[in-house]
Coordinates of C-alpha atoms in Angstrom, one line a residue:
X785 CA 0.0 0.1 -0.1
X786 CA 1.6 3.5 -1.0
X787 CA 2.3 5.3 2.1
X788 CA 0.9 9.8 2.4
X789 CA 4.6 10.7 1.4
X790 CA 5.2 8.2 -1.6
X791 CA 1.9 9.4 -3.3
X792 CA 2.9 13.5 -2.9
X793 CA 5.8 12.2 -4.3
X794 CA 4.1 10.5 -7.8
X795 CA 1.9 13.7 -7.3
X796 CA 5.1 16.4 -7.8
X797 CA 6.8 13.9 -10.5
X798 CA 4.3 15.2 -12.8
X799 CA 4.0 19.2 -11.8
X800 CA 8.1 18.5 -12.1
X801 CA 8.5 19.8 -8.9
X802 CA 11.7 18.4 -6.8
X803 CA 10.7 15.0 -4.5
X804 CA 11.2 15.1 -0.8
X805 CA 14.1 12.9 -0.1
X806 CA 14.0 9.5 1.7
X807 CA 15.6 12.3 4.8
X808 CA 13.1 14.4 4.6
X809 CA 9.4 15.2 5.5
X810 CA 6.2 16.1 4.1
X811 CA 5.9 19.1 7.0
X812 CA 9.5 20.2 6.0
X813 CA 8.4 21.7 2.5
X814 CA 5.8 24.2 2.2
X815 CA 5.0 23.1 -1.3
X816 CA 4.5 19.4 -0.5
X817 CA 2.7 19.8 2.4
X818 CA -0.3 22.0 0.6
X819 CA -0.1 19.1 -2.2
X820 CA -0.6 16.9 1.1
X821 CA -4.0 18.7 1.2
X822 CA -5.3 18.1 -1.4
X823 CA -4.4 14.6 -1.4
X824 CA -6.5 13.6 1.3
X825 CA -9.4 16.2 -0.2
X826 CA -8.7 13.8 -3.9
X827 CA -9.1 11.0 -1.1
X828 CA -12.6 12.4 0.2
X829 CA -14.0 12.4 -3.1
X830 CA -13.3 9.3 -4.4
X831 CA -14.0 7.3 -1.1
X832 CA -17.8 8.8 -1.7
X833 CA -18.0 8.1 -5.0
X834 CA -19.1 4.0 -4.1
X835 CA -19.8 2.1 -1.6
X836 CA -15.6 0.3 -2.1
X837 CA -15.9 -2.4 -1.1
X838 CA -12.1 -2.8 0.6
X839 CA -14.3 0.0 3.5
X840 CA -17.2 -2.2 4.0
X841 CA -16.6 -3.3 7.1
X842 CA -19.1 -5.5 9.6
X843 CA -19.5 -3.6 13.2
X844 CA -21.9 -5.4 15.8
X845 CA -23.5 -4.0 19.6
X846 CA -25.0 -6.0 21.9
X847 CA -28.9 -4.4 22.9
X848 CA -29.2 -3.6 26.7
X849 CA -33.1 -4.0 28.0
X850 CA -35.2 -0.8 27.6
X851 CA -32.7 1.1 25.5
X852 CA -33.4 2.2 22.4
X853 CA -30.9 4.9 21.5
X854 CA -27.5 3.1 20.1
X855 CA -24.5 4.4 18.8
X856 CA -22.7 2.2 15.6
X857 CA -18.8 1.1 17.1
X858 CA -16.0 2.0 14.7
X859 CA -17.4 4.3 12.7
X860 CA -17.6 8.1 12.3
X861 CA -19.7 11.1 10.6
X862 CA -18.7 10.0 7.0
X863 CA -20.0 6.7 7.9
X864 CA -22.3 5.2 5.2
X865 CA -24.6 2.8 6.7
X866 CA -25.7 -0.6 4.5
X867 CA -27.8 -2.6 6.2
X868 CA -28.8 -4.1 9.3
X869 CA -29.3 -7.1 11.2
X870 CA -30.9 -9.2 14.6
X871 CA -28.5 -11.5 15.1
X872 CA -30.0 -13.2 17.1
X873 CA -33.5 -13.3 15.7
X874 CA -31.1 -14.4 12.2
X875 CA -33.0 -12.0 10.5
X876 CA -32.5 -9.5 8.5
X877 CA -34.0 -5.4 9.9
X878 CA -35.8 -2.9 8.0
X879 CA -35.1 0.3 8.0
X880 CA -38.3 3.0 8.1
X881 CA -39.2 6.4 8.1
X882 CA -39.4 8.7 10.6
X883 CA -43.6 8.6 10.1
X884 CA -43.8 5.4 11.1
X885 CA -41.3 5.3 13.7
X886 CA -42.7 8.1 15.5
X887 CA -46.4 6.4 14.7
X888 CA -45.1 3.0 16.3
X889 CA -44.1 4.9 19.7
X890 CA -46.3 7.6 20.1
X891 CA -49.6 6.0 20.2
X892 CA -51.3 3.9 22.0
X893 CA -49.6 1.5 24.5
X894 CA -45.8 0.4 23.8
X895 CA -44.4 -3.2 23.9
X896 CA -41.0 -3.7 24.5
X897 CA -39.6 -6.7 21.9
X898 CA -37.1 -8.4 20.0
X899 CA -35.9 -4.9 17.3
X900 CA -36.5 -5.6 13.3
X901 CA -36.5 -1.6 12.9
X902 CA -34.6 0.8 12.8
X903 CA -34.3 4.5 12.0
X904 CA -31.1 6.7 11.5
X905 CA -30.9 8.8 14.2
X906 CA -27.4 10.7 12.2
X907 CA -24.5 11.0 14.4
X908 CA -23.9 11.2 18.2
X909 CA -22.7 14.7 19.1
X910 CA -20.0 13.3 22.3
X911 CA -18.2 10.2 20.2
X912 CA -19.3 10.9 16.4
X913 CA -19.8 7.5 16.2
X914 CA -23.4 6.6 13.6
X915 CA -26.4 6.7 15.5
X916 CA -29.5 4.4 15.1
X917 CA -32.5 3.4 17.1
X918 CA -34.5 0.1 16.7
X919 CA -38.1 -0.8 17.0
X920 CA -39.7 -2.7 18.7
X921 CA -38.3 -1.0 22.8
X922 CA -35.5 -4.5 23.0
X923 CA -36.6 -6.2 25.7
X924 CA -33.5 -7.8 26.6
X925 CA -30.0 -8.7 25.4
X926 CA -29.9 -9.7 21.1
X927 CA -26.7 -8.8 19.1
X928 CA -27.3 -6.4 16.1
X929 CA -25.3 -6.3 13.1
X930 CA -24.9 -3.7 11.3
X931 CA -22.9 -3.6 7.3
X932 CA -21.6 -0.4 7.3
X933 CA -18.5 1.6 4.8
X934 CA -16.9 3.3 6.7
X935 CA -13.8 5.8 4.9
X936 CA -11.0 6.2 6.2
X937 CA -9.8 9.2 8.1
X938 CA -7.0 11.6 7.2
X939 CA -3.7 10.3 6.0
X940 CA -1.8 12.8 8.7
X941 CA 2.2 10.8 8.7
X942 CA 4.5 10.7 6.5
X943 CA 4.1 6.6 6.2
X944 CA 0.4 6.4 6.6
X945 CA -0.8 4.1 4.6
X946 CA -3.7 4.4 2.0
X947 CA -6.4 2.3 2.2
X948 CA -8.8 2.1 -0.2
X949 CA -5.7 1.1 -2.8
X950 CA -8.0 0.5 -5.8
X951 CA -8.5 4.2 -6.0
X952 CA -5.1 5.0 -5.7
X953 CA -4.6 6.2 -9.5
X954 CA -8.1 8.6 -9.0
X955 CA -6.8 10.3 -6.5
X956 CA -3.2 10.8 -7.5
X957 CA -5.3 12.3 -10.7
X958 CA -6.9 14.7 -8.5
X959 CA -5.2 15.9 -6.4
X960 CA -3.2 16.5 -10.0
X961 CA -5.8 18.1 -10.9
X962 CA -6.7 20.4 -7.7
X963 CA -2.4 21.2 -7.9
X964 CA -3.3 22.9 -12.0
X965 CA -6.2 24.5 -10.9
X966 CA -4.3 26.6 -7.6
X967 CA -1.5 27.0 -9.9
X968 CA -3.9 28.7 -12.2
X969 CA -3.6 27.4 -14.2
X970 CA -7.3 25.2 -15.1
X971 CA -9.1 26.2 -18.1
X972 CA -6.2 24.7 -20.1
X973 CA -5.7 22.3 -22.1
X974 CA -3.1 20.0 -19.2
X975 CA -6.0 20.9 -17.0
X976 CA -8.9 18.6 -19.9
X977 CA -7.1 16.1 -19.8
X978 CA -6.2 15.6 -16.8
X979 CA -9.1 16.2 -15.1
X980 CA -10.1 13.6 -18.1
X981 CA -7.8 11.2 -16.8
X982 CA -8.6 11.2 -12.5
X983 CA -12.9 10.8 -13.8
X984 CA -11.4 7.4 -16.3
X985 CA -9.9 6.5 -13.7
X986 CA -11.8 6.8 -11.1
X987 CA -14.7 5.6 -13.1
X988 CA -12.8 1.9 -13.7
X989 CA -11.8 0.9 -10.6
X990 CA -15.9 2.1 -10.0
X991 CA -16.1 -0.8 -12.1
X992 CA -14.1 -3.8 -10.9
X993 CA -15.1 -3.5 -7.3
X994 CA -18.8 -3.3 -8.4
X995 CA -17.8 -6.7 -9.9
X996 CA -17.9 -8.2 -6.0
X997 CA -21.9 -6.4 -5.9
X998 CA -23.0 -7.0 -9.1
X999 CA -27.4 -6.4 -7.4
X1000 CA -26.0 -2.5 -7.2
X1001 CA -26.4 -0.5 -8.7
X1002 CA -25.1 1.5 -11.8
X1003 CA -23.3 4.4 -10.5
X1004 CA -21.1 6.8 -13.7
X1005 CA -18.9 10.0 -12.7
X1006 CA -19.3 13.1 -14.7

């Protein structure tokens, strides 16, 4: 897997700028520091473009009797929730609307039971984990599993390794394009070529990854 420093050097070469030597750090070079910032921007854009297999993770938690609201462990503000499963009852949980949830909990007499439904409750402000609220409110301990897409945190250290290796080339070209724009050279032939290459590499990577998920929808990068 490519490190943050290796990725920055790939972009510097394309910009015809001096590469960082083995003993040099990104922080010691102002221009390389800017490239590293653009690198994280491009990485985030690529990560958000598709539910990448390399970023998918199944997280789980146990319910507590009488508690409906839960934070998903190992998640962040950028996590996508794909599905929820009550593994104790061997069933898939269905996501419901706010109106359905409110009708089920605010009207009539509520009976705690095994949860079969959930609603997305955004982000826990304290932990910054993703939150869900279960229905019915659990009447005991159930193991809930969630299939998620968890994008990697920003690369901050020189030896941090890129998780989304399948999108490496797209990330490099996306960073290159941002650097060209910063120089005020956007609108020219080089910018057009780099942007087209960025789109090509991103679409190609998504197409390769989609082979593992043939039942998920078609995407087009524009």
